[in-house]
Amino acid sequence: MQQPKKDKPAPVLKSNVVLDIKPWDDETDLQEMEKAVRAIKMDGLTWGDSKLVEIGFGIKKLRISTCIIDELVGLYDLEDNIQELEDYVQSVDIVSHNKI
């Protein structure tokens, strides 16, 4: 007699996302901007490494990686949350989005 197959839980789909967050100008405090970005909390969101990348004319942008659970974190919602940091953030761009 064959045993009935047990339903396997659906795999948790995750993505590794790298974002470029551009400040308003060279006077924007990038450490404070990063603190504000990392303070954004969402279920399924884990912040990773970051670095400052030269844009030009003395201005740098914040490049930050994150791991998201696709089912819980909407990428557009995350972008909107970062964009709401109006004192620091001029724009947010997705550098890469890879399923893991």
PDB file of N, CA and C in Angstrom:
ATOM      1  N   MET A   1       0.839  -1.179   0.000  1.00  0.00           N
ATOM      2  CA  MET A   1       0.000   0.000   0.000  1.00  0.00           C
ATOM      3  C   MET A   1       0.886   1.245   0.000  1.00  0.00           C
ATOM      4  N   GLN A   2       0.568   2.153  -0.884  1.00  0.00           N
ATOM      5  CA  GLN A   2       1.362   3.370  -1.019  1.00  0.00           C
ATOM      6  C   GLN A   2       0.850   4.443  -0.068  1.00  0.00           C
ATOM      7  N   GLN A   3       1.797   5.120   0.574  1.00  0.00           N
ATOM      8  CA  GLN A   3       1.400   6.198   1.472  1.00  0.00           C
ATOM      9  C   GLN A   3       1.087   7.445   0.649  1.00  0.00           C
ATOM     10  N   PRO A   4       0.086   8.204   1.071  1.00  0.00           N
ATOM     11  CA  PRO A   4      -0.229   9.428   0.330  1.00  0.00           C
ATOM     12  C   PRO A   4       0.926  10.423   0.446  1.00  0.00           C
ATOM     13  N   LYS A   5       1.154  11.144  -0.645  1.00  0.00           N
ATOM     14  CA  LYS A   5       2.222  12.146  -0.637  1.00  0.00           C
ATOM     15  C   LYS A   5       1.818  13.316   0.247  1.00  0.00           C
ATOM     16  N   LYS A   6       2.779  13.765   1.014  1.00  0.00           N
ATOM     17  CA  LYS A   6       2.533  14.944   1.842  1.00  0.00           C
ATOM     18  C   LYS A   6       2.800  16.178   0.981  1.00  0.00           C
ATOM     19  N   ASP A   7       1.915  17.136   1.118  1.00  0.00           N
ATOM     20  CA  ASP A   7       2.125  18.387   0.388  1.00  0.00           C
ATOM     21  C   ASP A   7       3.321  19.112   0.977  1.00  0.00           C
ATOM     22  N   LYS A   8       4.250  19.419   0.108  1.00  0.00           N
ATOM     23  CA  LYS A   8       5.408  20.183   0.543  1.00  0.00           C
ATOM     24  C   LYS A   8       4.998  21.649   0.614  1.00  0.00           C
ATOM     25  N   PRO A   9       5.497  22.359   1.619  1.00  0.00           N
ATOM     26  CA  PRO A   9       5.200  23.792   1.646  1.00  0.00           C
ATOM     27  C   PRO A   9       5.876  24.471   0.446  1.00  0.00           C
ATOM     28  N   ALA A  10       5.220  25.466  -0.056  1.00  0.00           N
ATOM     29  CA  ALA A  10       5.794  26.189  -1.191  1.00  0.00           C
ATOM     30  C   ALA A  10       7.114  26.817  -0.763  1.00  0.00           C
ATOM     31  N   PRO A  11       8.096  26.799  -1.646  1.00  0.00           N
ATOM     32  CA  PRO A  11       9.375  27.403  -1.279  1.00  0.00           C
ATOM     33  C   PRO A  11       9.224  28.912  -1.059  1.00  0.00           C
ATOM     34  N   VAL A  12      10.010  29.423  -0.140  1.00  0.00           N
ATOM     35  CA  VAL A  12       9.991  30.859   0.127  1.00  0.00           C
ATOM     36  C   VAL A  12      10.862  31.520  -0.936  1.00  0.00           C
ATOM     37  N   LEU A  13      10.244  32.378  -1.737  1.00  0.00           N
ATOM     38  CA  LEU A  13      10.977  33.057  -2.809  1.00  0.00           C
ATOM     39  C   LEU A  13      11.597  34.331  -2.263  1.00  0.00           C
ATOM     40  N   LYS A  14      12.909  34.432  -2.466  1.00  0.00           N
ATOM     41  CA  LYS A  14      13.647  35.597  -1.979  1.00  0.00           C
ATOM     42  C   LYS A  14      14.372  36.249  -3.138  1.00  0.00           C
ATOM     43  N   SER A  15      14.666  37.520  -2.956  1.00  0.00           N
ATOM     44  CA  SER A  15      15.438  38.260  -3.951  1.00  0.00           C
ATOM     45  C   SER A  15      16.525  39.058  -3.254  1.00  0.00           C
ATOM     46  N   ASN A  16      17.640  39.175  -3.932  1.00  0.00           N
ATOM     47  CA  ASN A  16      18.708  40.066  -3.510  1.00  0.00           C
ATOM     48  C   ASN A  16      18.583  41.316  -4.364  1.00  0.00           C
ATOM     49  N   VAL A  17      18.385  42.455  -3.721  1.00  0.00           N
ATOM     50  CA  VAL A  17      18.168  43.706  -4.432  1.00  0.00           C
ATOM     51  C   VAL A  17      19.239  44.703  -4.015  1.00  0.00           C
ATOM     52  N   VAL A  18      19.840  45.368  -4.995  1.00  0.00           N
ATOM     53  CA  VAL A  18      20.815  46.420  -4.727  1.00  0.00           C
ATOM     54  C   VAL A  18      20.198  47.734  -5.189  1.00  0.00           C
ATOM     55  N   LEU A  19      20.218  48.720  -4.284  1.00  0.00           N
ATOM     56  CA  LEU A  19      19.616  50.017  -4.558  1.00  0.00           C
ATOM     57  C   LEU A  19      20.677  51.111  -4.545  1.00  0.00           C
ATOM     58  N   ASP A  20      20.529  52.078  -5.429  1.00  0.00           N
ATOM     59  CA  ASP A  20      21.305  53.314  -5.386  1.00  0.00           C
ATOM     60  C   ASP A  20      20.388  54.401  -4.861  1.00  0.00           C
ATOM     61  N   ILE A  21      20.811  55.037  -3.776  1.00  0.00           N
ATOM     62  CA  ILE A  21      20.015  56.094  -3.165  1.00  0.00           C
ATOM     63  C   ILE A  21      20.816  57.383  -3.287  1.00  0.00           C
ATOM     64  N   LYS A  22      20.261  58.322  -4.048  1.00  0.00           N
ATOM     65  CA  LYS A  22      20.978  59.564  -4.345  1.00  0.00           C
ATOM     66  C   LYS A  22      20.515  60.682  -3.416  1.00  0.00           C
ATOM     67  N   PRO A  23      21.488  61.406  -2.844  1.00  0.00           N
ATOM     68  CA  PRO A  23      21.154  62.533  -1.968  1.00  0.00           C
ATOM     69  C   PRO A  23      20.856  63.791  -2.801  1.00  0.00           C
ATOM     70  N   TRP A  24      20.386  64.815  -2.120  1.00  0.00           N
ATOM     71  CA  TRP A  24      20.086  66.072  -2.816  1.00  0.00           C
ATOM     72  C   TRP A  24      21.356  66.769  -3.306  1.00  0.00           C
ATOM     73  N   ASP A  25      22.398  66.782  -2.466  1.00  0.00           N
ATOM     74  CA  ASP A  25      23.622  67.485  -2.853  1.00  0.00           C
ATOM     75  C   ASP A  25      24.788  67.001  -2.005  1.00  0.00           C
ATOM     76  N   ASP A  26      25.935  67.648  -2.161  1.00  0.00           N
ATOM     77  CA  ASP A  26      27.135  67.220  -1.439  1.00  0.00           C
ATOM     78  C   ASP A  26      27.097  67.606   0.042  1.00  0.00           C
ATOM     79  N   GLU A  27      26.091  68.346   0.464  1.00  0.00           N
ATOM     80  CA  GLU A  27      25.972  68.726   1.871  1.00  0.00           C
ATOM     81  C   GLU A  27      25.078  67.772   2.657  1.00  0.00           C
ATOM     82  N   THR A  28      24.437  66.836   1.970  1.00  0.00           N
ATOM     83  CA  THR A  28      23.586  65.853   2.641  1.00  0.00           C
ATOM     84  C   THR A  28      24.461  64.927   3.483  1.00  0.00           C
ATOM     85  N   ASP A  29      24.079  64.724   4.739  1.00  0.00           N
ATOM     86  CA  ASP A  29      24.820  63.835   5.640  1.00  0.00           C
ATOM     87  C   ASP A  29      24.487  62.383   5.267  1.00  0.00           C
ATOM     88  N   LEU A  30      25.426  61.723   4.595  1.00  0.00           N
ATOM     89  CA  LEU A  30      25.176  60.371   4.084  1.00  0.00           C
ATOM     90  C   LEU A  30      25.082  59.328   5.188  1.00  0.00           C
ATOM     91  N   GLN A  31      25.776  59.554   6.320  1.00  0.00           N
ATOM     92  CA  GLN A  31      25.663  58.610   7.441  1.00  0.00           C
ATOM     93  C   GLN A  31      24.256  58.686   8.038  1.00  0.00           C
ATOM     94  N   GLU A  32      23.724  59.896   8.160  1.00  0.00           N
ATOM     95  CA  GLU A  32      22.359  60.050   8.674  1.00  0.00           C
ATOM     96  C   GLU A  32      21.348  59.487   7.674  1.00  0.00           C
ATOM     97  N   MET A  33      21.618  59.678   6.378  1.00  0.00           N
ATOM     98  CA  MET A  33      20.735  59.131   5.359  1.00  0.00           C
ATOM     99  C   MET A  33      20.703  57.603   5.462  1.00  0.00           C
ATOM    100  N   GLU A  34      21.878  56.991   5.625  1.00  0.00           N
ATOM    101  CA  GLU A  34      21.925  55.533   5.742  1.00  0.00           C
ATOM    102  C   GLU A  34      21.194  55.058   6.993  1.00  0.00           C
ATOM    103  N   LYS A  35      21.365  55.765   8.118  1.00  0.00           N
ATOM    104  CA  LYS A  35      20.649  55.398   9.345  1.00  0.00           C
ATOM    105  C   LYS A  35      19.147  55.447   9.124  1.00  0.00           C
ATOM    106  N   ALA A  36      18.682  56.490   8.430  1.00  0.00           N
ATOM    107  CA  ALA A  36      17.245  56.643   8.175  1.00  0.00           C
ATOM    108  C   ALA A  36      16.735  55.525   7.268  1.00  0.00           C
ATOM    109  N   VAL A  37      17.530  55.162   6.252  1.00  0.00           N
ATOM    110  CA  VAL A  37      17.137  54.080   5.345  1.00  0.00           C
ATOM    111  C   VAL A  37      17.080  52.767   6.107  1.00  0.00           C
ATOM    112  N   ARG A  38      18.105  52.470   6.892  1.00  0.00           N
ATOM    113  CA  ARG A  38      18.129  51.211   7.642  1.00  0.00           C
ATOM    114  C   ARG A  38      17.048  51.147   8.714  1.00  0.00           C
ATOM    115  N   ALA A  39      16.530  52.300   9.116  1.00  0.00           N
ATOM    116  CA  ALA A  39      15.453  52.334  10.114  1.00  0.00           C
ATOM    117  C   ALA A  39      14.121  51.889   9.519  1.00  0.00           C
ATOM    118  N   ILE A  40      14.041  51.784   8.206  1.00  0.00           N
ATOM    119  CA  ILE A  40      12.821  51.305   7.553  1.00  0.00           C
ATOM    120  C   ILE A  40      12.683  49.816   7.856  1.00  0.00           C
ATOM    121  N   LYS A  41      11.571  49.460   8.463  1.00  0.00           N
ATOM    122  CA  LYS A  41      11.314  48.068   8.850  1.00  0.00           C
ATOM    123  C   LYS A  41      10.103  47.558   8.087  1.00  0.00           C
ATOM    124  N   MET A  42      10.244  46.375   7.511  1.00  0.00           N
ATOM    125  CA  MET A  42       9.138  45.688   6.848  1.00  0.00           C
ATOM    126  C   MET A  42       9.321  44.199   7.105  1.00  0.00           C
ATOM    127  N   ASP A  43       8.227  43.474   7.285  1.00  0.00           N
ATOM    128  CA  ASP A  43       8.333  42.022   7.412  1.00  0.00           C
ATOM    129  C   ASP A  43       8.949  41.469   6.137  1.00  0.00           C
ATOM    130  N   GLY A  44      10.000  40.655   6.269  1.00  0.00           N
ATOM    131  CA  GLY A  44      10.635  40.046   5.108  1.00  0.00           C
ATOM    132  C   GLY A  44      11.756  40.871   4.506  1.00  0.00           C
ATOM    133  N   LEU A  45      12.152  41.950   5.181  1.00  0.00           N
ATOM    134  CA  LEU A  45      13.212  42.835   4.678  1.00  0.00           C
ATOM    135  C   LEU A  45      14.431  42.730   5.581  1.00  0.00           C
ATOM    136  N   THR A  46      15.585  42.445   4.981  1.00  0.00           N
ATOM    137  CA  THR A  46      16.848  42.404   5.714  1.00  0.00           C
ATOM    138  C   THR A  46      17.858  43.267   4.976  1.00  0.00           C
ATOM    139  N   TRP A  47      18.378  44.279   5.664  1.00  0.00           N
ATOM    140  CA  TRP A  47      19.383  45.152   5.053  1.00  0.00           C
ATOM    141  C   TRP A  47      20.737  44.461   5.058  1.00  0.00           C
ATOM    142  N   GLY A  48      21.532  44.709   4.029  1.00  0.00           N
ATOM    143  CA  GLY A  48      22.860  44.109   3.909  1.00  0.00           C
ATOM    144  C   GLY A  48      23.950  45.158   3.894  1.00  0.00           C
ATOM    145  N   ASP A  49      24.990  44.874   3.118  1.00  0.00           N
ATOM    146  CA  ASP A  49      26.145  45.760   3.032  1.00  0.00           C
ATOM    147  C   ASP A  49      25.802  47.045   2.294  1.00  0.00           C
ATOM    148  N   SER A  50      26.623  48.054   2.555  1.00  0.00           N
ATOM    149  CA  SER A  50      26.457  49.318   1.842  1.00  0.00           C
ATOM    150  C   SER A  50      27.824  49.938   1.598  1.00  0.00           C
ATOM    151  N   LYS A  51      27.854  50.847   0.643  1.00  0.00           N
ATOM    152  CA  LYS A  51      29.068  51.611   0.386  1.00  0.00           C
ATOM    153  C   LYS A  51      28.672  52.916  -0.290  1.00  0.00           C
ATOM    154  N   LEU A  52      29.580  53.871  -0.226  1.00  0.00           N
ATOM    155  CA  LEU A  52      29.362  55.144  -0.897  1.00  0.00           C
ATOM    156  C   LEU A  52      30.062  55.102  -2.245  1.00  0.00           C
ATOM    157  N   VAL A  53      29.365  55.534  -3.277  1.00  0.00           N
ATOM    158  CA  VAL A  53      29.881  55.491  -4.643  1.00  0.00           C
ATOM    159  C   VAL A  53      29.917  56.917  -5.187  1.00  0.00           C
ATOM    160  N   GLU A  54      31.057  57.304  -5.736  1.00  0.00           N
ATOM    161  CA  GLU A  54      31.236  58.643  -6.303  1.00  0.00           C
ATOM    162  C   GLU A  54      30.351  58.826  -7.532  1.00  0.00           C
ATOM    163  N   ILE A  55      29.583  59.923  -7.546  1.00  0.00           N
ATOM    164  CA  ILE A  55      28.779  60.268  -8.719  1.00  0.00           C
ATOM    165  C   ILE A  55      29.542  61.261  -9.582  1.00  0.00           C
ATOM    166  N   GLY A  56      30.085  62.272  -8.942  1.00  0.00           N
ATOM    167  CA  GLY A  56      30.822  63.327  -9.633  1.00  0.00           C
ATOM    168  C   GLY A  56      30.629  64.644  -8.892  1.00  0.00           C
ATOM    169  N   PHE A  57      31.523  65.566  -9.133  1.00  0.00           N
ATOM    170  CA  PHE A  57      31.453  66.893  -8.518  1.00  0.00           C
ATOM    171  C   PHE A  57      31.402  66.815  -6.995  1.00  0.00           C
ATOM    172  N   GLY A  58      32.073  65.815  -6.426  1.00  0.00           N
ATOM    173  CA  GLY A  58      32.126  65.661  -4.978  1.00  0.00           C
ATOM    174  C   GLY A  58      30.894  65.033  -4.362  1.00  0.00           C
ATOM    175  N   ILE A  59      29.928  64.656  -5.174  1.00  0.00           N
ATOM    176  CA  ILE A  59      28.702  64.055  -4.659  1.00  0.00           C
ATOM    177  C   ILE A  59      28.834  62.531  -4.693  1.00  0.00           C
ATOM    178  N   LYS A  60      28.392  61.906  -3.612  1.00  0.00           N
ATOM    179  CA  LYS A  60      28.385  60.440  -3.539  1.00  0.00           C
ATOM    180  C   LYS A  60      26.959  59.974  -3.339  1.00  0.00           C
ATOM    181  N   LYS A  61      26.705  58.719  -3.729  1.00  0.00           N
ATOM    182  CA  LYS A  61      25.403  58.098  -3.493  1.00  0.00           C
ATOM    183  C   LYS A  61      25.615  56.880  -2.618  1.00  0.00           C
ATOM    184  N   LEU A  62      24.548  56.453  -1.977  1.00  0.00           N
ATOM    185  CA  LEU A  62      24.576  55.272  -1.128  1.00  0.00           C
ATOM    186  C   LEU A  62      24.121  54.074  -1.948  1.00  0.00           C
ATOM    187  N   ARG A  63      24.975  53.065  -2.025  1.00  0.00           N
ATOM    188  CA  ARG A  63      24.597  51.801  -2.671  1.00  0.00           C
ATOM    189  C   ARG A  63      24.427  50.793  -1.541  1.00  0.00           C
ATOM    190  N   ILE A  64      23.222  50.238  -1.435  1.00  0.00           N
ATOM    191  CA  ILE A  64      22.913  49.347  -0.316  1.00  0.00           C
ATOM    192  C   ILE A  64      22.219  48.097  -0.836  1.00  0.00           C
ATOM    193  N   SER A  65      22.593  46.963  -0.266  1.00  0.00           N
ATOM    194  CA  SER A  65      21.965  45.706  -0.681  1.00  0.00           C
ATOM    195  C   SER A  65      20.938  45.297   0.366  1.00  0.00           C
ATOM    196  N   THR A  66      19.983  44.518  -0.083  1.00  0.00           N
ATOM    197  CA  THR A  66      18.945  44.025   0.804  1.00  0.00           C
ATOM    198  C   THR A  66      18.471  42.675   0.306  1.00  0.00           C
ATOM    199  N   CYS A  67      18.008  41.871   1.225  1.00  0.00           N
ATOM    200  CA  CYS A  67      17.380  40.599   0.881  1.00  0.00           C
ATOM    201  C   CYS A  67      15.914  40.738   1.252  1.00  0.00           C
ATOM    202  N   ILE A  68      15.042  40.427   0.299  1.00  0.00           N
ATOM    203  CA  ILE A  68      13.611  40.548   0.566  1.00  0.00           C
ATOM    204  C   ILE A  68      12.927  39.204   0.305  1.00  0.00           C
ATOM    205  N   ILE A  69      11.884  38.953   1.063  1.00  0.00           N
ATOM    206  CA  ILE A  69      10.998  37.821   0.784  1.00  0.00           C
ATOM    207  C   ILE A  69       9.931  38.364  -0.148  1.00  0.00           C
ATOM    208  N   ASP A  70       9.922  37.857  -1.371  1.00  0.00           N
ATOM    209  CA  ASP A  70       9.078  38.416  -2.436  1.00  0.00           C
ATOM    210  C   ASP A  70       7.611  38.523  -2.050  1.00  0.00           C
ATOM    211  N   GLU A  71       7.109  37.536  -1.324  1.00  0.00           N
ATOM    212  CA  GLU A  71       5.698  37.496  -0.964  1.00  0.00           C
ATOM    213  C   GLU A  71       5.331  38.589   0.043  1.00  0.00           C
ATOM    214  N   LEU A  72       6.313  39.034   0.839  1.00  0.00           N
ATOM    215  CA  LEU A  72       6.040  39.985   1.917  1.00  0.00           C
ATOM    216  C   LEU A  72       6.415  41.419   1.588  1.00  0.00           C
ATOM    217  N   VAL A  73       7.438  41.606   0.756  1.00  0.00           N
ATOM    218  CA  VAL A  73       7.950  42.945   0.492  1.00  0.00           C
ATOM    219  C   VAL A  73       7.725  43.306  -0.966  1.00  0.00           C
ATOM    220  N   GLY A  74       6.956  44.345  -1.176  1.00  0.00           N
ATOM    221  CA  GLY A  74       6.793  44.881  -2.522  1.00  0.00           C
ATOM    222  C   GLY A  74       7.930  45.845  -2.800  1.00  0.00           C
ATOM    223  N   LEU A  75       8.616  45.643  -3.896  1.00  0.00           N
ATOM    224  CA  LEU A  75       9.766  46.484  -4.214  1.00  0.00           C
ATOM    225  C   LEU A  75       9.365  47.941  -4.388  1.00  0.00           C
ATOM    226  N   TYR A  76       8.199  48.177  -4.986  1.00  0.00           N
ATOM    227  CA  TYR A  76       7.736  49.559  -5.160  1.00  0.00           C
ATOM    228  C   TYR A  76       7.385  50.180  -3.811  1.00  0.00           C
ATOM    229  N   ASP A  77       6.858  49.383  -2.891  1.00  0.00           N
ATOM    230  CA  ASP A  77       6.565  49.889  -1.549  1.00  0.00           C
ATOM    231  C   ASP A  77       7.859  50.281  -0.839  1.00  0.00           C
ATOM    232  N   LEU A  78       8.887  49.459  -0.991  1.00  0.00           N
ATOM    233  CA  LEU A  78      10.180  49.766  -0.382  1.00  0.00           C
ATOM    234  C   LEU A  78      10.743  51.056  -0.961  1.00  0.00           C
ATOM    235  N   GLU A  79      10.688  51.197  -2.281  1.00  0.00           N
ATOM    236  CA  GLU A  79      11.165  52.427  -2.917  1.00  0.00           C
ATOM    237  C   GLU A  79      10.398  53.644  -2.402  1.00  0.00           C
ATOM    238  N   ASP A  80       9.080  53.506  -2.289  1.00  0.00           N
ATOM    239  CA  ASP A  80       8.255  54.617  -1.793  1.00  0.00           C
ATOM    240  C   ASP A  80       8.641  54.995  -0.366  1.00  0.00           C
ATOM    241  N   ASN A  81       8.882  53.984   0.470  1.00  0.00           N
ATOM    242  CA  ASN A  81       9.284  54.252   1.853  1.00  0.00           C
ATOM    243  C   ASN A  81      10.608  55.007   1.918  1.00  0.00           C
ATOM    244  N   ILE A  82      11.546  54.642   1.068  1.00  0.00           N
ATOM    245  CA  ILE A  82      12.834  55.336   1.034  1.00  0.00           C
ATOM    246  C   ILE A  82      12.645  56.744   0.490  1.00  0.00           C
ATOM    247  N   GLN A  83      11.836  56.881  -0.545  1.00  0.00           N
ATOM    248  CA  GLN A  83      11.598  58.181  -1.180  1.00  0.00           C
ATOM    249  C   GLN A  83      10.943  59.170  -0.203  1.00  0.00           C
ATOM    250  N   GLU A  84      10.217  58.653   0.792  1.00  0.00           N
ATOM    251  CA  GLU A  84       9.583  59.513   1.789  1.00  0.00           C
ATOM    252  C   GLU A  84      10.583  60.210   2.697  1.00  0.00           C
ATOM    253  N   LEU A  85      11.842  59.779   2.664  1.00  0.00           N
ATOM    254  CA  LEU A  85      12.894  60.439   3.453  1.00  0.00           C
ATOM    255  C   LEU A  85      13.347  61.692   2.695  1.00  0.00           C
ATOM    256  N   GLU A  86      12.426  62.625   2.530  1.00  0.00           N
ATOM    257  CA  GLU A  86      12.617  63.776   1.647  1.00  0.00           C
ATOM    258  C   GLU A  86      13.788  64.667   2.030  1.00  0.00           C
ATOM    259  N   ASP A  87      14.143  64.705   3.327  1.00  0.00           N
ATOM    260  CA  ASP A  87      15.256  65.554   3.746  1.00  0.00           C
ATOM    261  C   ASP A  87      16.593  65.058   3.216  1.00  0.00           C
ATOM    262  N   TYR A  88      16.674  63.770   2.912  1.00  0.00           N
ATOM    263  CA  TYR A  88      17.929  63.173   2.472  1.00  0.00           C
ATOM    264  C   TYR A  88      17.911  62.716   1.017  1.00  0.00           C
ATOM    265  N   VAL A  89      16.802  62.126   0.595  1.00  0.00           N
ATOM    266  CA  VAL A  89      16.766  61.349  -0.641  1.00  0.00           C
ATOM    267  C   VAL A  89      16.179  62.137  -1.807  1.00  0.00           C
ATOM    268  N   GLN A  90      16.956  62.200  -2.891  1.00  0.00           N
ATOM    269  CA  GLN A  90      16.460  62.794  -4.130  1.00  0.00           C
ATOM    270  C   GLN A  90      15.794  61.724  -4.991  1.00  0.00           C
ATOM    271  N   SER A  91      16.476  60.550  -5.107  1.00  0.00           N
ATOM    272  CA  SER A  91      15.922  59.481  -5.942  1.00  0.00           C
ATOM    273  C   SER A  91      16.463  58.124  -5.506  1.00  0.00           C
ATOM    274  N   VAL A  92      15.729  57.085  -5.935  1.00  0.00           N
ATOM    275  CA  VAL A  92      16.109  55.701  -5.649  1.00  0.00           C
ATOM    276  C   VAL A  92      16.090  54.935  -6.965  1.00  0.00           C
ATOM    277  N   ASP A  93      17.163  54.202  -7.257  1.00  0.00           N
ATOM    278  CA  ASP A  93      17.236  53.372  -8.456  1.00  0.00           C
ATOM    279  C   ASP A  93      17.555  51.935  -8.067  1.00  0.00           C
ATOM    280  N   ILE A  94      16.957  50.997  -8.777  1.00  0.00           N
ATOM    281  CA  ILE A  94      17.282  49.579  -8.574  1.00  0.00           C
ATOM    282  C   ILE A  94      18.467  49.253  -9.473  1.00  0.00           C
ATOM    283  N   VAL A  95      19.581  48.865  -8.865  1.00  0.00           N
ATOM    284  CA  VAL A  95      20.796  48.518  -9.601  1.00  0.00           C
ATOM    285  C   VAL A  95      20.696  47.084 -10.110  1.00  0.00           C
ATOM    286  N   SER A  96      20.261  46.184  -9.218  1.00  0.00           N
ATOM    287  CA  SER A  96      20.091  44.786  -9.606  1.00  0.00           C
ATOM    288  C   SER A  96      19.002  44.149  -8.762  1.00  0.00           C
ATOM    289  N   HIS A  97      18.373  43.137  -9.342  1.00  0.00           N
ATOM    290  CA  HIS A  97      17.296  42.397  -8.666  1.00  0.00           C
ATOM    291  C   HIS A  97      17.444  40.939  -9.101  1.00  0.00           C
ATOM    292  N   ASN A  98      17.952  40.114  -8.197  1.00  0.00           N
ATOM    293  CA  ASN A  98      18.228  38.720  -8.522  1.00  0.00           C
ATOM    294  C   ASN A  98      17.476  37.795  -7.576  1.00  0.00           C
ATOM    295  N   LYS A  99      16.800  36.818  -8.149  1.00  0.00           N
ATOM    296  CA  LYS A  99      16.116  35.793  -7.358  1.00  0.00           C
ATOM    297  C   LYS A  99      17.156  34.871  -6.737  1.00  0.00           C
ATOM    298  N   ILE A 100      16.923  34.482  -5.484  1.00  0.00           N
ATOM    299  CA  ILE A 100      17.852  33.542  -4.833  1.00  0.00           C
ATOM    300  C   ILE A 100      17.085  32.361  -4.285  1.00  0.00           C
TER     301      ILE A 100
END
